[in-house]
Short mmCIF file of C-alpha atoms in Angstrom, two decimals:
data_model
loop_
_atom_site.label_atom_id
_atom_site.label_comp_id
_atom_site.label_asym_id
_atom_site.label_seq_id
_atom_site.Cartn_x
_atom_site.Cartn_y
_atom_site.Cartn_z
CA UNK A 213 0.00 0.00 0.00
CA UNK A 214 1.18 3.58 -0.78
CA UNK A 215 1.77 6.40 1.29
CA UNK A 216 -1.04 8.65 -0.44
CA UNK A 217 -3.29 5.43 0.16
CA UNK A 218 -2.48 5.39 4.07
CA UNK A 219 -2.78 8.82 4.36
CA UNK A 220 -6.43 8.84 2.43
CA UNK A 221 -7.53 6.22 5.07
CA UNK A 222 -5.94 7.97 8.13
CA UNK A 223 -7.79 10.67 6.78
CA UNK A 224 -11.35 8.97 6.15
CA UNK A 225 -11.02 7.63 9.71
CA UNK A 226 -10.36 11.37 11.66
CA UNK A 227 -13.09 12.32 9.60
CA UNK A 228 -15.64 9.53 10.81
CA UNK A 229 -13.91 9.96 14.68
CA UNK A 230 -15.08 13.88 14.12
CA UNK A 231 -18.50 13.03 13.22
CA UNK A 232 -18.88 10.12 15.46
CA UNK A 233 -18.30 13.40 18.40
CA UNK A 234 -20.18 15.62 16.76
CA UNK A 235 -23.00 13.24 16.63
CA UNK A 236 -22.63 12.44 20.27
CA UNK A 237 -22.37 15.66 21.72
CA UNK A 238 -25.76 16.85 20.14
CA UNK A 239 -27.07 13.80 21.72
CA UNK A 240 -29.29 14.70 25.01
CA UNK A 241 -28.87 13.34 28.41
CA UNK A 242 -32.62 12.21 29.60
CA UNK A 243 -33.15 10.90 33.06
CA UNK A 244 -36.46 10.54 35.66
CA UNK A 245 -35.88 12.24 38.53
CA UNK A 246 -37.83 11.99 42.07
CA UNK A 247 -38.62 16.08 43.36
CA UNK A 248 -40.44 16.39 46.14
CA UNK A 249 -42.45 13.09 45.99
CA UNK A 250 -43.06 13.66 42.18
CA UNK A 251 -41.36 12.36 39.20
CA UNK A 252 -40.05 14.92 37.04
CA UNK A 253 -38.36 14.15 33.40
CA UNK A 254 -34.95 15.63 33.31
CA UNK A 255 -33.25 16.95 29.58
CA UNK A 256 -29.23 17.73 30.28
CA UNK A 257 -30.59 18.47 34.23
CA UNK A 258 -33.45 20.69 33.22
CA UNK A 259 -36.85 19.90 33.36
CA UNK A 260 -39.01 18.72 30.64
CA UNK A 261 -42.52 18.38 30.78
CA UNK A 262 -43.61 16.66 27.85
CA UNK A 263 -46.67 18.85 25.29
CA UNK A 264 -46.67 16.51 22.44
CA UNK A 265 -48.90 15.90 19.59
CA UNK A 266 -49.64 12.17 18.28
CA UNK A 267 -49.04 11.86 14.82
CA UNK A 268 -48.15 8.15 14.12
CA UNK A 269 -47.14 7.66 10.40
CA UNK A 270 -46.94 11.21 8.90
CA UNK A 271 -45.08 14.59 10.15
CA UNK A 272 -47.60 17.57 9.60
CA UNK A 273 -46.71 21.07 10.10
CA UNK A 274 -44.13 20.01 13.05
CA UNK A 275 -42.80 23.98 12.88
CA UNK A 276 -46.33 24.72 14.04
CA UNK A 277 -46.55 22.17 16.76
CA UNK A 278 -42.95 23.50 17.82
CA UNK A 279 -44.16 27.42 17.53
CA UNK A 280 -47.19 26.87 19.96
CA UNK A 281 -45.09 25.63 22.96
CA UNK A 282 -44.55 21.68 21.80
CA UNK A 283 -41.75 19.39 22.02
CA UNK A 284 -42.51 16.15 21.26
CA UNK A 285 -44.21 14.01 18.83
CA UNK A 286 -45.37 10.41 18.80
CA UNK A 287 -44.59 8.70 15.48
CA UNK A 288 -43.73 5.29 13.45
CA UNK A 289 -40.38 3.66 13.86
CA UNK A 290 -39.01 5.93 10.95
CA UNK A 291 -35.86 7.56 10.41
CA UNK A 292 -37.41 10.54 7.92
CA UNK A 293 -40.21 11.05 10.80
CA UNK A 294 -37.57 11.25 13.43
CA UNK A 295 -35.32 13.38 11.14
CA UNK A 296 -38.15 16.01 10.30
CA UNK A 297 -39.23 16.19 13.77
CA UNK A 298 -36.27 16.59 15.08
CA UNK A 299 -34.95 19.52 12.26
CA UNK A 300 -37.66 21.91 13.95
CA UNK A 301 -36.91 20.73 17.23
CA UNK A 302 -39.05 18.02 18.54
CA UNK A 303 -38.42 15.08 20.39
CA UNK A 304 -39.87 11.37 19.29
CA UNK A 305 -41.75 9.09 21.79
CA UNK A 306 -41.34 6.47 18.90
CA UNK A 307 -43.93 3.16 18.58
CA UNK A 308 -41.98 0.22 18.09
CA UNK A 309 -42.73 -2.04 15.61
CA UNK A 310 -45.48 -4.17 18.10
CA UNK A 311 -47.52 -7.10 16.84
CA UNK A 312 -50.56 -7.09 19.46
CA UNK A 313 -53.03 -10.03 19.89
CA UNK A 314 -56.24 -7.88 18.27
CA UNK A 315 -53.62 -8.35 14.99
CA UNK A 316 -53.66 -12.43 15.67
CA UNK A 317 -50.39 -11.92 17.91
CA UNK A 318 -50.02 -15.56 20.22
CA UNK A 319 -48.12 -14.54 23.32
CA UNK A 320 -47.69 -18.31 24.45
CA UNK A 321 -45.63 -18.89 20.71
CA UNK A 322 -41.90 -18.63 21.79
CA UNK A 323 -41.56 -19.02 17.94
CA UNK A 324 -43.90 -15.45 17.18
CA UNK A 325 -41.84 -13.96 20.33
CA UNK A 326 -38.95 -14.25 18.89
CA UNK A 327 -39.47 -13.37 15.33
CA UNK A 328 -41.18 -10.01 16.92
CA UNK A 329 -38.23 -9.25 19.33
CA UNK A 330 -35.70 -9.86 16.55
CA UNK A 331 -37.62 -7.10 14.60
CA UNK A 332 -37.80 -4.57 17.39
CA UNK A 333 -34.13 -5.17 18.29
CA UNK A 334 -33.46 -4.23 14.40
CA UNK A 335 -35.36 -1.21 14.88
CA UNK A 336 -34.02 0.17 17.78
CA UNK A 337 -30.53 -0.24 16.22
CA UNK A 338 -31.46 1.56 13.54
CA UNK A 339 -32.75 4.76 15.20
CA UNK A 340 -31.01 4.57 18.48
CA UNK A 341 -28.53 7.00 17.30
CA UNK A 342 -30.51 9.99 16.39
CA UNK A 343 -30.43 12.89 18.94
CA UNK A 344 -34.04 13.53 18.22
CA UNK A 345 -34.99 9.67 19.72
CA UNK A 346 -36.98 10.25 23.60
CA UNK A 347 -38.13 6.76 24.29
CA UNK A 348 -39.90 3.74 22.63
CA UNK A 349 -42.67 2.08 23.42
CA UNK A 350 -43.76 -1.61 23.05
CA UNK A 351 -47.38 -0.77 21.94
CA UNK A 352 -50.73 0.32 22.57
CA UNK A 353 -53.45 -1.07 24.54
CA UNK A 354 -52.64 -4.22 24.79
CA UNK A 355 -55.33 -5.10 26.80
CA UNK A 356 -58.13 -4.13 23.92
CA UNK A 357 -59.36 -6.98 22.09
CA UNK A 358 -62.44 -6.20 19.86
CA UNK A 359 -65.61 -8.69 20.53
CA UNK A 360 -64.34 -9.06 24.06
CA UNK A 361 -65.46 -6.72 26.74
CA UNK A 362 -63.04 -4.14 27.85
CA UNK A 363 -63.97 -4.31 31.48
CA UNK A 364 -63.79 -8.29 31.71
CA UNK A 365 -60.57 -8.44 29.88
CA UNK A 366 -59.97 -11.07 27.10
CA UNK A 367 -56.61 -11.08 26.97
CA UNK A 368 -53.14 -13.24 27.47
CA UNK A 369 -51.90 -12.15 31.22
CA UNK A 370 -49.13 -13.67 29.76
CA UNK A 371 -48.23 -10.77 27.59
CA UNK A 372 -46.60 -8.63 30.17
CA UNK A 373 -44.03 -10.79 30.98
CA UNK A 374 -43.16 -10.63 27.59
CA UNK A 375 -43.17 -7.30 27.14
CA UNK A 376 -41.11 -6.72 30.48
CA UNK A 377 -38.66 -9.54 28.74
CA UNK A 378 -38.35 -7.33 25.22
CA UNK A 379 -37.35 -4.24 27.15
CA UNK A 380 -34.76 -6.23 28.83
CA UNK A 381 -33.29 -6.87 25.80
CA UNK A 382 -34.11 -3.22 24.22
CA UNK A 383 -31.99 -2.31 27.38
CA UNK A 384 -28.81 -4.21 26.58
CA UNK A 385 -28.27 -2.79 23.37
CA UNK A 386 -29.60 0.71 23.97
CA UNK A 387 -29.36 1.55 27.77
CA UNK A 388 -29.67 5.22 26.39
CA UNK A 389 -33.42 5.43 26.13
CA UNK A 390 -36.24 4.98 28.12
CA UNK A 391 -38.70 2.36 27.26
CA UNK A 392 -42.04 1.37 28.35
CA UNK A 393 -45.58 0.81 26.76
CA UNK A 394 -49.10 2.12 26.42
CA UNK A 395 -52.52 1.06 28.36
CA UNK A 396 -56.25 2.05 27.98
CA UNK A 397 -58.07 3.94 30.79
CA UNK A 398 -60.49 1.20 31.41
CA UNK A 399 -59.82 -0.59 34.66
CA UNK A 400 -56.17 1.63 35.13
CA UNK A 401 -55.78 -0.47 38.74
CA UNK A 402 -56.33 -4.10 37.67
CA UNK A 403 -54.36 -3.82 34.62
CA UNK A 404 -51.42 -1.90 36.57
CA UNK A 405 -51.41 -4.50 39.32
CA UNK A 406 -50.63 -7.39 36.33
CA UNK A 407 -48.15 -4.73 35.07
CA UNK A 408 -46.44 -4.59 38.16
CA UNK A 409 -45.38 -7.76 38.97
CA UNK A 410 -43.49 -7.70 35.19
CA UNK A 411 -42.07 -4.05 35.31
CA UNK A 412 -38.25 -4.63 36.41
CA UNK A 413 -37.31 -3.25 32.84
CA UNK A 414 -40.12 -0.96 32.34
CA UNK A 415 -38.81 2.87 32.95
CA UNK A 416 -42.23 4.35 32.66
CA UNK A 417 -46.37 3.51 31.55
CA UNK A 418 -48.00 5.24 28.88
CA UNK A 419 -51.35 5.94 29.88
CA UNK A 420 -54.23 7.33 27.51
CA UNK A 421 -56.91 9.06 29.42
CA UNK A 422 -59.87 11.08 27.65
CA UNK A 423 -62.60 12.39 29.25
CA UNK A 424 -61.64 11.05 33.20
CA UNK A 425 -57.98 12.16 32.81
CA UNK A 426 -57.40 12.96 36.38
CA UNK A 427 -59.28 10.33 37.90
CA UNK A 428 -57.44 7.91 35.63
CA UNK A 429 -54.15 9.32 36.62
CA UNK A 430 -55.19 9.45 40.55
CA UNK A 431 -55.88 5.68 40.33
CA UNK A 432 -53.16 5.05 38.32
CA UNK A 433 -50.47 6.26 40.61
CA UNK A 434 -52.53 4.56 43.70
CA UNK A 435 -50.59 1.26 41.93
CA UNK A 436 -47.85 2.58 39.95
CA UNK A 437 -44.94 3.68 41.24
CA UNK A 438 -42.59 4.62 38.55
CA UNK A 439 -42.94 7.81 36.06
CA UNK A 440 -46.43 7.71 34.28
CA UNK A 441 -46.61 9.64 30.94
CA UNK A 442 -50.25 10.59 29.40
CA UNK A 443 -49.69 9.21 25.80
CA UNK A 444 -53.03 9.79 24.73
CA UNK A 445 -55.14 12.88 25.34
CA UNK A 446 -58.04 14.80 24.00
CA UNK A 447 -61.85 15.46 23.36
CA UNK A 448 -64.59 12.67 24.46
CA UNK A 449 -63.91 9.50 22.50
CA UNK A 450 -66.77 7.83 20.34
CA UNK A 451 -67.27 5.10 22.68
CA UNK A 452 -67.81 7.41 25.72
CA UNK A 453 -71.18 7.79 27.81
CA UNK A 454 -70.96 11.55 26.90
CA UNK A 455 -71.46 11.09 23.48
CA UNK A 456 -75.32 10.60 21.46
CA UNK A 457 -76.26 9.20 18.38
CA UNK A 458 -76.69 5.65 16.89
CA UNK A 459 -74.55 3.12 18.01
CA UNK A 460 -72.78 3.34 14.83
CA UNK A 461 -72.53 6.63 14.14
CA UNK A 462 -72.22 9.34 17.34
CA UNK A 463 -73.39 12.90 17.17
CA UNK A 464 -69.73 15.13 16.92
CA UNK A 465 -69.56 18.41 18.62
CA UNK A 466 -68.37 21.49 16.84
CA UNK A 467 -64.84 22.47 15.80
CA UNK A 468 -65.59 25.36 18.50
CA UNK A 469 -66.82 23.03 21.10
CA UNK A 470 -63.78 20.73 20.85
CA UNK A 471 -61.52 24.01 21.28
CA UNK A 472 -62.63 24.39 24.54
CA UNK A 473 -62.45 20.90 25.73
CA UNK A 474 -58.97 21.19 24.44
CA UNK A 475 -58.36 24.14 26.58
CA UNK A 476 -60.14 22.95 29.79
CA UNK A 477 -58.21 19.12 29.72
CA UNK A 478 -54.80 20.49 28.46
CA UNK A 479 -54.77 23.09 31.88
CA UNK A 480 -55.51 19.94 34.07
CA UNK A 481 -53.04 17.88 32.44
CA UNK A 482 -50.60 21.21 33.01
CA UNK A 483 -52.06 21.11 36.65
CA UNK A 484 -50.84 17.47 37.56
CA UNK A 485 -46.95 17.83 37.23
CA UNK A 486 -47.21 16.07 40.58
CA UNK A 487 -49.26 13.20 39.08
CA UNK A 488 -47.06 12.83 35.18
CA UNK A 489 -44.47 13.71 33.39
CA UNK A 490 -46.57 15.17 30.36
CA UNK A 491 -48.87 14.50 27.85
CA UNK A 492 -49.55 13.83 23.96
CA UNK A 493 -52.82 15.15 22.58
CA UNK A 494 -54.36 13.11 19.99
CA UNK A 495 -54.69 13.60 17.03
CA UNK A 496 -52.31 16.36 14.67
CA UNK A 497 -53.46 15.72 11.57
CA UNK A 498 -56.51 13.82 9.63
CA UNK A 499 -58.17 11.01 10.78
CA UNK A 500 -61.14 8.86 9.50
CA UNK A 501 -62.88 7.50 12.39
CA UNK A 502 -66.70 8.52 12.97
CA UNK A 503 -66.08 11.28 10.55
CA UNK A 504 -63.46 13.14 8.88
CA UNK A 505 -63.20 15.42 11.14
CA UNK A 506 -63.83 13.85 14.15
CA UNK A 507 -60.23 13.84 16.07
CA UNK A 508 -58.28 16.00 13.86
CA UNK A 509 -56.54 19.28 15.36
CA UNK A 510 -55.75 20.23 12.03
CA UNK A 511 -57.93 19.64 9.10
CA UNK A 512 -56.12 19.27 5.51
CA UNK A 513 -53.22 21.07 6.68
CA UNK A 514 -55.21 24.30 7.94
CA UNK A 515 -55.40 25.12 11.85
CA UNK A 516 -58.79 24.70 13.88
CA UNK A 517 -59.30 26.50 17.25
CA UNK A 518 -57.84 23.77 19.29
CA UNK A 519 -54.59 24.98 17.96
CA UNK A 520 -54.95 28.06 19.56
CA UNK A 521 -56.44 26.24 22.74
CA UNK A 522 -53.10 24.38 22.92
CA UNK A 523 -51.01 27.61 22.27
CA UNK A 524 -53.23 29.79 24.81
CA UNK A 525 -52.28 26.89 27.48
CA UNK A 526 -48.80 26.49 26.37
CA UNK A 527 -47.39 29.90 26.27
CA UNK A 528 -46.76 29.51 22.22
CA UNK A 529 -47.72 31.98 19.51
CA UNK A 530 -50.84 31.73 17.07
CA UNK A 531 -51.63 34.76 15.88
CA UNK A 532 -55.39 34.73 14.51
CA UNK A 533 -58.66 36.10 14.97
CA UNK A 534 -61.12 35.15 17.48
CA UNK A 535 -62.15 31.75 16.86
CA UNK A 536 -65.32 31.37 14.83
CA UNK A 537 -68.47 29.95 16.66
CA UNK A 538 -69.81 27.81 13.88
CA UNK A 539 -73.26 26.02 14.77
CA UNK A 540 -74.67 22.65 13.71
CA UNK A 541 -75.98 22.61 10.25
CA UNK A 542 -79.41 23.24 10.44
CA UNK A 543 -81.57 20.51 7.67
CA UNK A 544 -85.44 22.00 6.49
CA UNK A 545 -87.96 21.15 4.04
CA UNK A 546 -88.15 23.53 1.32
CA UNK A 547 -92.06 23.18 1.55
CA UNK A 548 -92.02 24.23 5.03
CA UNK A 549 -93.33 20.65 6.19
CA UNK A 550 -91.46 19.79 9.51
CA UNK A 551 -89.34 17.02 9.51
CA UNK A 552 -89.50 14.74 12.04
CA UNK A 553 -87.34 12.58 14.02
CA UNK A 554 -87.65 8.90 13.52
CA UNK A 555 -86.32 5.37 14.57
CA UNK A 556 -83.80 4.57 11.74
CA UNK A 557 -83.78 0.74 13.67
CA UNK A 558 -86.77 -0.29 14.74
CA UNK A 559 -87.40 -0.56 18.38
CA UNK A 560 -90.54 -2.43 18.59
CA UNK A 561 -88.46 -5.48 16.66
CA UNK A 562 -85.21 -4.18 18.64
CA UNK A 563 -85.99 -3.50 22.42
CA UNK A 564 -82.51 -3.56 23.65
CA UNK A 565 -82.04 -0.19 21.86
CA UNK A 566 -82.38 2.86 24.05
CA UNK A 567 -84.30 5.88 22.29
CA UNK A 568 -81.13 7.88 22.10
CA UNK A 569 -79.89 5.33 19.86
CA UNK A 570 -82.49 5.00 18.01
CA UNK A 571 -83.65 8.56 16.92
CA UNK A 572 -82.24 10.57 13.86
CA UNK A 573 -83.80 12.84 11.25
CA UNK A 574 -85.10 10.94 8.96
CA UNK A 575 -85.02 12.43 5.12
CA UNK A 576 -86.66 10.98 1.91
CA UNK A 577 -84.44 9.30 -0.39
CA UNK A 578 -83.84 11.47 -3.70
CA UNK A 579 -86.46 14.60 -1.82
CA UNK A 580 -84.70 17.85 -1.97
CA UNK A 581 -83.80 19.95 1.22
CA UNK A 582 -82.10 23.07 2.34
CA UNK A 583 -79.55 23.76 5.03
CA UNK A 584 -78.07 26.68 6.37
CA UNK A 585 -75.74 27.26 9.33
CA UNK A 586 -74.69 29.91 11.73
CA UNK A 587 -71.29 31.42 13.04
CA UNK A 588 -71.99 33.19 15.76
CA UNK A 589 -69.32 36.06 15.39
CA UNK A 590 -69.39 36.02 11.36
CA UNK A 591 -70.03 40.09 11.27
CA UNK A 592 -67.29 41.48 9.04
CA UNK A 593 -65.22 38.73 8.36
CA UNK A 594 -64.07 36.99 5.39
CA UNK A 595 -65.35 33.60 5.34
CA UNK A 596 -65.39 30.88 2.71
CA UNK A 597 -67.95 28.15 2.82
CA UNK A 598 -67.97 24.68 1.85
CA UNK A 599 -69.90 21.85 2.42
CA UNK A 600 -70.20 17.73 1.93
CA UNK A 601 -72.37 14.81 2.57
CA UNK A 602 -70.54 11.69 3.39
CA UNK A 603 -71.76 8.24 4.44
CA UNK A 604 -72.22 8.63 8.21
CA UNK A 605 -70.52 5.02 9.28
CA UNK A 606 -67.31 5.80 10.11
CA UNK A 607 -66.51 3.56 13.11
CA UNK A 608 -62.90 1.83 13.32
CA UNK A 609 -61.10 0.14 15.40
CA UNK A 610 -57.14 0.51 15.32
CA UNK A 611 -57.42 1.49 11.93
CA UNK A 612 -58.64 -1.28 10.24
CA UNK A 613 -62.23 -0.78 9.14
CA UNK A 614 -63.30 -1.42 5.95
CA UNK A 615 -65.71 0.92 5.94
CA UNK A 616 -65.10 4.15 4.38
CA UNK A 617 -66.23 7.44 4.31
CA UNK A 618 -67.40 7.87 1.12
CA UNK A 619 -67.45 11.24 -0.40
CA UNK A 620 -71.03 11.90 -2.00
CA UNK A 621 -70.77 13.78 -5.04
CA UNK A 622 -73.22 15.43 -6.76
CA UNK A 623 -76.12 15.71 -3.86
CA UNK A 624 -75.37 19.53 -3.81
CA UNK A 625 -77.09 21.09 -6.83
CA UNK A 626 -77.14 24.68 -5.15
CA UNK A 627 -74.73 26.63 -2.95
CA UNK A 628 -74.71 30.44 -1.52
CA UNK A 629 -72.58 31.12 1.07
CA UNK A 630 -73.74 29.68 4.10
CA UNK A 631 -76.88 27.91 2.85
CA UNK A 632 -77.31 25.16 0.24
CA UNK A 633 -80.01 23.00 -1.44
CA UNK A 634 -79.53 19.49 -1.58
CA UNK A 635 -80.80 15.73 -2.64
CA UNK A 636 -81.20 13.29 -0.30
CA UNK A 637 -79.30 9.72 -1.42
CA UNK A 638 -81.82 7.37 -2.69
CA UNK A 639 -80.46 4.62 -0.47
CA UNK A 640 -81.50 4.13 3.29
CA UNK A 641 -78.51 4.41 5.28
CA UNK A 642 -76.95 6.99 8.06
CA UNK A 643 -75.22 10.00 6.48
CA UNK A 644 -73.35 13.13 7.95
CA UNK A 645 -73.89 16.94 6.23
CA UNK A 646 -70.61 18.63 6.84
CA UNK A 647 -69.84 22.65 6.58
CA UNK A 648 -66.78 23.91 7.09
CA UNK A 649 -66.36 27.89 7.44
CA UNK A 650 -62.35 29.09 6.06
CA UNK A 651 -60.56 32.16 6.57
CA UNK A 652 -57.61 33.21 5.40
CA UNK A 653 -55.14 30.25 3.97
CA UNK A 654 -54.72 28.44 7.72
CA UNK A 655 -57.70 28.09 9.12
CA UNK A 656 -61.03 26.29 9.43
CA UNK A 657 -63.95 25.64 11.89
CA UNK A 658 -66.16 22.85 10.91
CA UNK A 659 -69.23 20.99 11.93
CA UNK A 660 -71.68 17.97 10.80
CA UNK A 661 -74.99 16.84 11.80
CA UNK A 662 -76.61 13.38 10.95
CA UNK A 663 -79.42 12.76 8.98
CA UNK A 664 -80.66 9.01 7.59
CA UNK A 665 -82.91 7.70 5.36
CA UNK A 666 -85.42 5.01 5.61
CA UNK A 667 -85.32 2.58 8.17
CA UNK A 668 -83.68 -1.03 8.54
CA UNK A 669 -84.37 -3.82 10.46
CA UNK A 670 -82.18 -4.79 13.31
CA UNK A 671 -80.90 -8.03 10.91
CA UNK A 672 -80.21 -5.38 8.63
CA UNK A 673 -78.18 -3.28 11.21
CA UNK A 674 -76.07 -6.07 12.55
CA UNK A 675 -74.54 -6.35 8.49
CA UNK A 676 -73.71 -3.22 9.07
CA UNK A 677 -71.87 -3.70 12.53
CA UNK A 678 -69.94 -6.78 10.92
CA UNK A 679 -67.67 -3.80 9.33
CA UNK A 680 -67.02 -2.75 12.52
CA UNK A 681 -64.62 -5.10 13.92
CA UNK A 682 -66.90 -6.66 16.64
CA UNK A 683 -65.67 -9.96 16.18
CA UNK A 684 -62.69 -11.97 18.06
CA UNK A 685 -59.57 -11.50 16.33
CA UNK A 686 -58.06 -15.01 14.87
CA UNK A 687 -54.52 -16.14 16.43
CA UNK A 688 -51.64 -16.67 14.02
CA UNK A 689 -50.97 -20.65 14.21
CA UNK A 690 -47.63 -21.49 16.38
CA UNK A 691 -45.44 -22.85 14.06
#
């Protein structure tokens, strides 16, 4: 080998030693720490109380999350996700690559086990380097198996020993990061107290708590004793007793409403420092489940006034108007007959169905009808209207439903501002009208109201359940 060859590797190694440090000394020193009876996340010795914004397999508008007082997102094990957060200065709580047993997952298979820890393991190598990485997590509710009740469990007790085995090994080969897993708020004690006897590698539980956050987290630290982060947080979920509407379709409260639900349950979440060490709100971005617009805090890219709840609790900037009050669509017969609310399932052949479940207003298939809506504090301002009918069954469960929420075209035959004249669909089924009120290029207020169409028989009504995921998943054969 030549001299001008040794030199060129000499050279190509200082060069990787420089980068190697450079690397490492962007890298951030994370640690729990006990203060005064609480656990309090520590970043390079400061505190860090964790505002984060779920976002799972797409990055939208991180700068914005960032500007508002954020610093975290939850995301897919990928390095582009973890590379864009990171660029405007957010951390990832990152969901390993999980198989769970709603997916057909057999805990008792040392054979599926290992296949699944060998792919974890890959994927923690592969990101554990990256300055923006916070902690991983080995799933999401575990405990949720659809066609099982939530309350009386359904699932392998045996799957928290594994879990508590993977971190082990997540541990050995990256004793840099945090790890730990989500649960559901439904029966917080009895699920911790399995946890607990399998939690010698666990450095924290995830906990996703909706509308009883502080209850949740009161019972949850009654049992656990290690840090608890919020990894799910936000309005009323569709399967809460808050909610009305069919079984299969729930009434959704106003882009407005949902702002200051947001507000209220991000200042308790900022009040019980002494109970976690943050929270992520759910969801940033679009999401089809109930309706298109049912979780998102953003809505095709554009804020909504949740933003501006988060950034008024936060301390973060949003400079807009006033947020815009926009009402319920409101559905009438052009003939100025009333229309009335009916039993879209039929009660008398379905007794089990309680009236609130029941009731809708009921439209003629193909009739024409005319809607309107109101914003509240409209005087003055420049506002865009648009509206949509989509099918009203939106229901899924982890992302998975095969239903779809079907855009209707051509039911709008007249449009002025913020009223419209519209045809009923011809087929009997549970629809949503949707209006959504824009100014400016970044923002929108929406809101939806159901209407259906004929009436179906309860035989009829459990078809339509079937797309819903009710039934027991099927376990993977053990090979």
């Amino acid at each position: 080998m030549n001299k001008l060859a040794v030199y060129y590797i000499s050279f190509l190694v200082i060069l990787a030693s420089v980068a190697f440090y450079l690397h490492k000394s962007e890298d951030p020193t994370w640690a729990f720490v006990k203060e005064e009876g609480a656990w309090v996340l520590k970043q390079n010795g400061n505190s860090f109380f964790i505002r984060g914004a779920v976002m799972h397999h797409k990055i939208s508008r991180p700068e914005l999350l960032k500007k508002i007082g954020g610093n975290v997102v939850r995301v897919e094990p990928n390095l582009e996700l973890v590379r864009k957060a990171y660029e405007s200065g957010l951390y990832a709580y990152v969901n390993l690559p999980i198989l769970h047993q709603r997916d057909g997952m057999d805990w008792d298979c040392e054979t599926q086990v290992k296949e699944l820890e060998i792919k974890i393991i890959e994927s923690v190598n592969n990101l554990k380097h990256h300055p923006g990485i916070l902690m991983w997590s080995l799933g999401n509710e575990h405990a949720i198996i659809p066609g099982s009740d939530v309350k009386e469990g359904g699932y392998n007790k045996n799957v928290w020993e594994r879990l508590d085995k993977i971190a082990k090994k997540i541990k050995k080969v990256d004793p840099d990061h945090f790890v730990g897993y989500a649960v559901s708020p439904f029966n917080v004690e009895q699920k911790l107290s399995e946890i607990v006897e399998y939690s010698q590698n666990l450095d924290y539980i995830g906990l996703n708590a909706y509308n009883e956050m502080k209850d949740n987290l009161f019972d949850a630290n009654s049992v656990w004793k290690k840090p608890i982060l919020i990894t799910e947080w936000g309005i009323d979920g569709w399967w809460s007793k808050n909610w009305k509407g069919h079984r299969s379709a729930r009434e959704e409260s106003t882009s407005f409403e949902k702002s200051r639900l947001i507000g209220e349950r991000c200042r308790v979440l900022e009040s019980s420092r002494n109970l976690c060490v943050g929270g992520i709100v759910f969801f940033w971005g679009d999401r089809d489940e109930q309706s298109s617009t049912y979780w998102g805090l953003l809505h095709e890219d554009r804020t909504t006034d949740s933003i501006g709840a988060l950034a008024g609790v936060w301390g973060g900037e949003l400079s807009r108007e006033q947020p815009l009050d926009l009402r319920k669509p409101n559905i009438e017969n052009p003939n100025g007959v009333k229309i009335k609310n009916v039993q879209f399932v039929r009660r008398k052949e379905e007794k089990s169905l309680k009236e609130s479940e029941s009731l809708s207003l009921g439209l003629e298939g193909g009739q024409l009808y005319e809607a309107s809506v109101l914003v509240e504090n409209a005087s003055e301002r420049d506002i865009e209207y648009s509206w949509e009918i989509r099918n009203g069954l939106g229901k899924k469960v982890y992302g998975k439903s095969i239903n779809k929420l079907v855009l209707l075209e051509g039911l709008i035959v007249g449009e002025e501002d913020s009223r419209i004249t519209f045809r009923a669909p011809k087929k009997n089924g549970i629809y949503r009208l949707h209006v959504f009120a824009a100014e400016g290029e970044d923002y929108v207020a929406y809101s939806n109201t159901i209407f259906t169409v004929g009436r179906i028989k309860p035989k009829e009504k459990k078809e339509i359940d079937k797309k819903f995921e009710n039934d027991l998943p099927t376990l993977i054969p053990c090979d």
